[in-house]
XYZ file of C-alpha atoms in Angstrom:
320
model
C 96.608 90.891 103.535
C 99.739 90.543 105.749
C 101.462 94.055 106.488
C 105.203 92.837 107.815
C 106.845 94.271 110.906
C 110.615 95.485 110.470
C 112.860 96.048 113.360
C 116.335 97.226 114.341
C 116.662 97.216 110.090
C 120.038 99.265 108.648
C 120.038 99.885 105.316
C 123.207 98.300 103.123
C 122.804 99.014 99.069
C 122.976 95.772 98.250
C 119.319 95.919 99.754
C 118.826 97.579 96.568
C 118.717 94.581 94.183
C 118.861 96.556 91.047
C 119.771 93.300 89.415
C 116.264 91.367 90.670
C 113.949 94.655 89.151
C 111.284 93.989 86.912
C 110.463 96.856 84.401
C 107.876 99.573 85.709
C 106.821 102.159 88.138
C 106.966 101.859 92.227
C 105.495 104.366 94.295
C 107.183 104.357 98.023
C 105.064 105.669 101.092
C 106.230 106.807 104.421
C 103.494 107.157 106.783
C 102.638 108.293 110.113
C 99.256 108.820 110.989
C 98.028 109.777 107.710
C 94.286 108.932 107.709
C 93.675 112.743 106.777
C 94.268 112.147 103.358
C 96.235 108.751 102.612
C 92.456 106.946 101.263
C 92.811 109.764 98.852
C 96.516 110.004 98.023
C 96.134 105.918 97.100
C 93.318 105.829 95.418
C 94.085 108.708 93.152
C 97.201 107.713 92.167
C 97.105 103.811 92.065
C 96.154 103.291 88.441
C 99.425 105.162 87.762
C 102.059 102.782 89.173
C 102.829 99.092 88.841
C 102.812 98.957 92.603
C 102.713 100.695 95.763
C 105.162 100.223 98.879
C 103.401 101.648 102.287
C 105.625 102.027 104.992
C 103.574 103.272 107.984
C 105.670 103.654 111.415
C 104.208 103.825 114.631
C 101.302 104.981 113.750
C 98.047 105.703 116.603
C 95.467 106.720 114.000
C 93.385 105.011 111.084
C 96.161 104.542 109.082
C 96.777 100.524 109.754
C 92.584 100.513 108.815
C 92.821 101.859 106.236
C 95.583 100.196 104.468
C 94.548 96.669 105.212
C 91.246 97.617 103.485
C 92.847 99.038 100.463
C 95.350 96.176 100.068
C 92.232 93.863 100.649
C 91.233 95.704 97.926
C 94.006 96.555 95.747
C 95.102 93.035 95.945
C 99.373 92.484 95.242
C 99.490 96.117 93.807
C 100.090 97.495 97.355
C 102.691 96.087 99.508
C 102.427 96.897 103.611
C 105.195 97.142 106.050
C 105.325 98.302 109.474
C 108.753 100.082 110.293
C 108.642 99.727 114.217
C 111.670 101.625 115.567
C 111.124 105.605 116.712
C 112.448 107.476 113.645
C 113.627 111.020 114.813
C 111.944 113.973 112.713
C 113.345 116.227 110.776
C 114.242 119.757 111.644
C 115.146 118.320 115.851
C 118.424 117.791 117.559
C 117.915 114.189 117.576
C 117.845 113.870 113.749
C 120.654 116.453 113.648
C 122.995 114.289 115.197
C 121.726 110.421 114.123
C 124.079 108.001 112.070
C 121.753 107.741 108.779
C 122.456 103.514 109.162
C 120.799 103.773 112.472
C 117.010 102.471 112.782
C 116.330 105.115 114.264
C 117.060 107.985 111.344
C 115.013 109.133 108.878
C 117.449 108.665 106.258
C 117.470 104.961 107.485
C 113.565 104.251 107.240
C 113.293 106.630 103.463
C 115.990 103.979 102.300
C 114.424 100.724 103.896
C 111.304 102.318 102.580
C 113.294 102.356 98.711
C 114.633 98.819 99.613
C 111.426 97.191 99.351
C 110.619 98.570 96.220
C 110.486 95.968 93.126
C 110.952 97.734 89.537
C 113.636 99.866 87.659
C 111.630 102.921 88.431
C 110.908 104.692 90.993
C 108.649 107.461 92.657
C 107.710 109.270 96.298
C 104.241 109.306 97.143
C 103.253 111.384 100.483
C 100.138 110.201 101.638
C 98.635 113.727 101.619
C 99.144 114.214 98.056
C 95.998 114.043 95.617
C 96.664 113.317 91.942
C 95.628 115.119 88.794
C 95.031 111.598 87.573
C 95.453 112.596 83.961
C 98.767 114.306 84.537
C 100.396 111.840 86.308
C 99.305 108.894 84.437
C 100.532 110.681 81.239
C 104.004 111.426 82.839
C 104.379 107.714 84.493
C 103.464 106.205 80.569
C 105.981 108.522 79.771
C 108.892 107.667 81.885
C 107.547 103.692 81.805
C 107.472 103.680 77.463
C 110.868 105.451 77.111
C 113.231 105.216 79.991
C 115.915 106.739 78.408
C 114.915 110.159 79.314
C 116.298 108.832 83.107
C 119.632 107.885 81.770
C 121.020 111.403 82.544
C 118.435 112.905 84.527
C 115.273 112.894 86.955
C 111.945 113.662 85.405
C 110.798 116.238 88.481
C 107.124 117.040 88.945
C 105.649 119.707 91.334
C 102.339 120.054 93.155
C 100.225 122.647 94.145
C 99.891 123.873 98.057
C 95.942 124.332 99.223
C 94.743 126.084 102.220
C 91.526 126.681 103.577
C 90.106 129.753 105.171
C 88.258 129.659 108.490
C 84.924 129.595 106.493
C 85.827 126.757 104.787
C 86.874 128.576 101.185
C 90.044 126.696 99.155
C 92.348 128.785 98.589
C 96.741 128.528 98.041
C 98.952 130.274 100.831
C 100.621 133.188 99.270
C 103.753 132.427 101.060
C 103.916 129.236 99.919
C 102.149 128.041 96.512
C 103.962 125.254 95.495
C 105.814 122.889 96.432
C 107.821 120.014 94.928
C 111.447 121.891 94.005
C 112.839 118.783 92.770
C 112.864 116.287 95.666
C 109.293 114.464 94.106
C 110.669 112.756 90.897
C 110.274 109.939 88.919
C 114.483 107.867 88.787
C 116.100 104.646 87.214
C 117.676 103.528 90.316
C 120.718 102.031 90.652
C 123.637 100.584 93.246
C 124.602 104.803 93.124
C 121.049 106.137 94.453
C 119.682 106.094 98.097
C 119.199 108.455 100.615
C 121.974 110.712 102.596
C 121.773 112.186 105.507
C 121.567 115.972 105.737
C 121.647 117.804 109.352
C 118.236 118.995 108.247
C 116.152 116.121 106.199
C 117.010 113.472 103.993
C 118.458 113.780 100.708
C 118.649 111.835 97.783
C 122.018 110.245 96.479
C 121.481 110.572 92.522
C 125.334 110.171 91.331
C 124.782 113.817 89.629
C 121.695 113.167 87.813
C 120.111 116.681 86.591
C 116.585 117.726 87.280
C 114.435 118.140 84.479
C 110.876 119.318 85.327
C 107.969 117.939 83.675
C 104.702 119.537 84.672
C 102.379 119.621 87.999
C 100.644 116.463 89.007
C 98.874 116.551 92.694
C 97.828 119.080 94.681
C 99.250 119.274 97.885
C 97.140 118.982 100.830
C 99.082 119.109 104.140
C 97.946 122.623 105.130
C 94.803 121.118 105.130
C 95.276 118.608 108.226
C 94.969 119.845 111.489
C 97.422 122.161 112.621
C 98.524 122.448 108.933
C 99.956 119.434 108.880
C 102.917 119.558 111.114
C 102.545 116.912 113.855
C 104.332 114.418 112.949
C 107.195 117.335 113.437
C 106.851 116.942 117.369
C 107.543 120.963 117.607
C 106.625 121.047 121.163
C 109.784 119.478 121.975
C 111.951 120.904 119.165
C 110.710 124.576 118.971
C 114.076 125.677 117.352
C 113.016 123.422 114.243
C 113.227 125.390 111.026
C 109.521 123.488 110.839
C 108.262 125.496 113.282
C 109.118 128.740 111.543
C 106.734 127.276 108.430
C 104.204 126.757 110.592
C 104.181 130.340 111.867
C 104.316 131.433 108.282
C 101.543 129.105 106.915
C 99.508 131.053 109.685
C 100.185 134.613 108.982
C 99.800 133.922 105.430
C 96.838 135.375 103.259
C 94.887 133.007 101.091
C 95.034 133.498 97.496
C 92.647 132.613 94.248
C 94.947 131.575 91.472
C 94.772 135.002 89.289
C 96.694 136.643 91.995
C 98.951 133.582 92.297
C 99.890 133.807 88.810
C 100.993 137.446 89.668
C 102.888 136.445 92.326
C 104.736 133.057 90.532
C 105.322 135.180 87.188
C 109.268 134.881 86.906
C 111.328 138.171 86.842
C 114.999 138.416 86.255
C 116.317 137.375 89.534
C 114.759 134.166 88.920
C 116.106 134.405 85.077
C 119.188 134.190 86.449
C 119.490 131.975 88.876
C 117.971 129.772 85.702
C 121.274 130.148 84.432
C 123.313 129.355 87.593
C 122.176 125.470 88.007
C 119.877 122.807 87.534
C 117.419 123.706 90.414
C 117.265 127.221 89.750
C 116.309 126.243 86.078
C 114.036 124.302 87.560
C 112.082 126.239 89.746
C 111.979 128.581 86.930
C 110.623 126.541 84.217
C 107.901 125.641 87.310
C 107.309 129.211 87.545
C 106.658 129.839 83.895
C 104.362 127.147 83.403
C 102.446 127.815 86.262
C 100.009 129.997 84.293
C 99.060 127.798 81.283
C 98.679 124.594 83.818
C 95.840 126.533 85.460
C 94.462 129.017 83.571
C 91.161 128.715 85.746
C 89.838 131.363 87.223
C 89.378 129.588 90.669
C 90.960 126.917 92.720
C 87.743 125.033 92.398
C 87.305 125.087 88.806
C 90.942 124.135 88.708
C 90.151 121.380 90.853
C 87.174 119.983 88.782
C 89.500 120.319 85.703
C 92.247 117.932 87.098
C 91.355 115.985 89.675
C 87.199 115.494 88.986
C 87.202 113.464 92.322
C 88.248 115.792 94.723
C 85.262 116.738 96.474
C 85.268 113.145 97.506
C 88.475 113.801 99.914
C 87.599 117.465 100.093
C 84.082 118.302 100.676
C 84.748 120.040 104.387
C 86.961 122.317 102.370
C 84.958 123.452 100.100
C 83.387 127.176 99.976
């Protein structure tokens, strides 16, 4: 399995071909040092999509390893690329201030990342995210058997943040439960949708399409890395970074079980009405709302077992 090597790429729509697409699902990775978790974020999620597009860049770890073996394994479903050039992070003065067409923005490798995707649909997949296979399968038919729900709209799913005590016990971060606010999605593109820059992160173009959520399909495991996940954020040298205020917050948050995050997601009228303000605010609260009947459970583990039977697989360290 051959894993190309792009350099000194800038991004031009036409990269797009929108014409060329075959009908289906791709999944687009961006990758840098992922080992943690990508093995799992894959395999979880690669009976769901017609392909797979890994983009790793520059990365020191396991990650090359480990997706050579699962394209020796996966076969043409999983596409590799190397995306050589430094690409700034998000959150640092460097980023702030980059041209998005340069090879060395973000915005730059998410779009070269979307370029070398092959069918009408399309999907993010962070490699620490673990599917509740059932979920997103269901949602992917969904999108794949009737496309016209993306003529107007994105179909939005949401995941579900874990955390892990120092004893080892699962549990979510009460200051930050979820996430997913309608940036993971599943879109028709088109010659109108790529990625922007934004002084912060990258956004995506989508020529006003309206969010529309449709349910929670991974759990979200970055808190779960070592130092929760923020590395690749290079907060030594950008200590302003809005990044590293979440990681001080991720730190000096308590752990919950999920009765007490049902308390805390329940929707009151402030939410309500920011529901009826805009598209992300209705959003967030139809997340909010449905939040109790997608995991009823009365523990993280049992809501674990319930979608994603595989987890202690990935997760056994974590476990209590």
């Amino acid at each position: 399995m051959n894993m190309d090597a792009v350099t000194g790429y800038v991004f031009h729509p036409d990269d797009l071909t929108v014409e060329k697409r075959k009908p289906g699902i791709s999944a687009f990775m961006r990758i840098r040092n992922g080992e943690d978790f990508l093995e799992a974020a894959i395999r979880s999620h690669i009976d769901c999509f017609d392909e797979i597009v890994a983009v790793h860049n520059q990365s020191t770890d396991g990650t090359v390893d480990i997706l050579m073996r699962l394209a020796g394994e996966y076969g043409p479903k999983i596409k590799l690329f190397h995306y050589t050039d430094r690409v700034y992070p998000p959150g640092s003065a460097e980023h702030a201030r980059e041209p998005a067409n340069s090879p060395n923005s973000l915005v730059n490798y998410y779009n070269f990342a979307l370029s070398r995707t092959t069918r009408t649909i399309v999907t993010k997949l962070d490699d620490d995210h673990l599917a509740m296979p059932a979920r997103m399968r269901a949602l992917a038919d969904r999108v794949r058997a009737d496309p016209s729900i993306l003529d107007k709209s994105m179909a939005c799913f949401s995941g579900v943040n874990l955390a892990r005590t120092e004893t080892g016990k699962l549990g979510l971060p009460a200051s930050d439960l979820l996430c997913g606010n309608g940036d993971h999605w599943f879109f028709r593109i088109s010659d109108e949708t790529w990625f922007e820059r934004d002084r912060r992160f990258e956004k995506l173009r989508h020529s006003g399409l309206r969010r529309r959520f449709y349910g929670f399909a991974y759990w979200h495991l970055k808190y779960l890395k070592p130092g929760s996940g923020f590395a690749n954020y290079e907060l030594d040298r950008n200590p302003g970074s809005r990044y590293a205020r979440r990681l001080e917050r991720i730190g000096n948050s308590p752990l919950v079980e999920l009765p007490a995050a049902r308390d805390l997601l329940r929707p009151g009228m402030r939410e309500w009405m920011s529901a009826q303000l805009g598209d992300k605010g209705r959003l967030l609260y139809q997340r909010a709302v449905s939040f109790e009947n997608a995991f009823p459970q009365g523990s993280v583990e049992q809501a674990l077992d319930a979608t994603s039977p595989g987890w202690r697989n990935y997760l056994a360290e974590a476990t209590s």
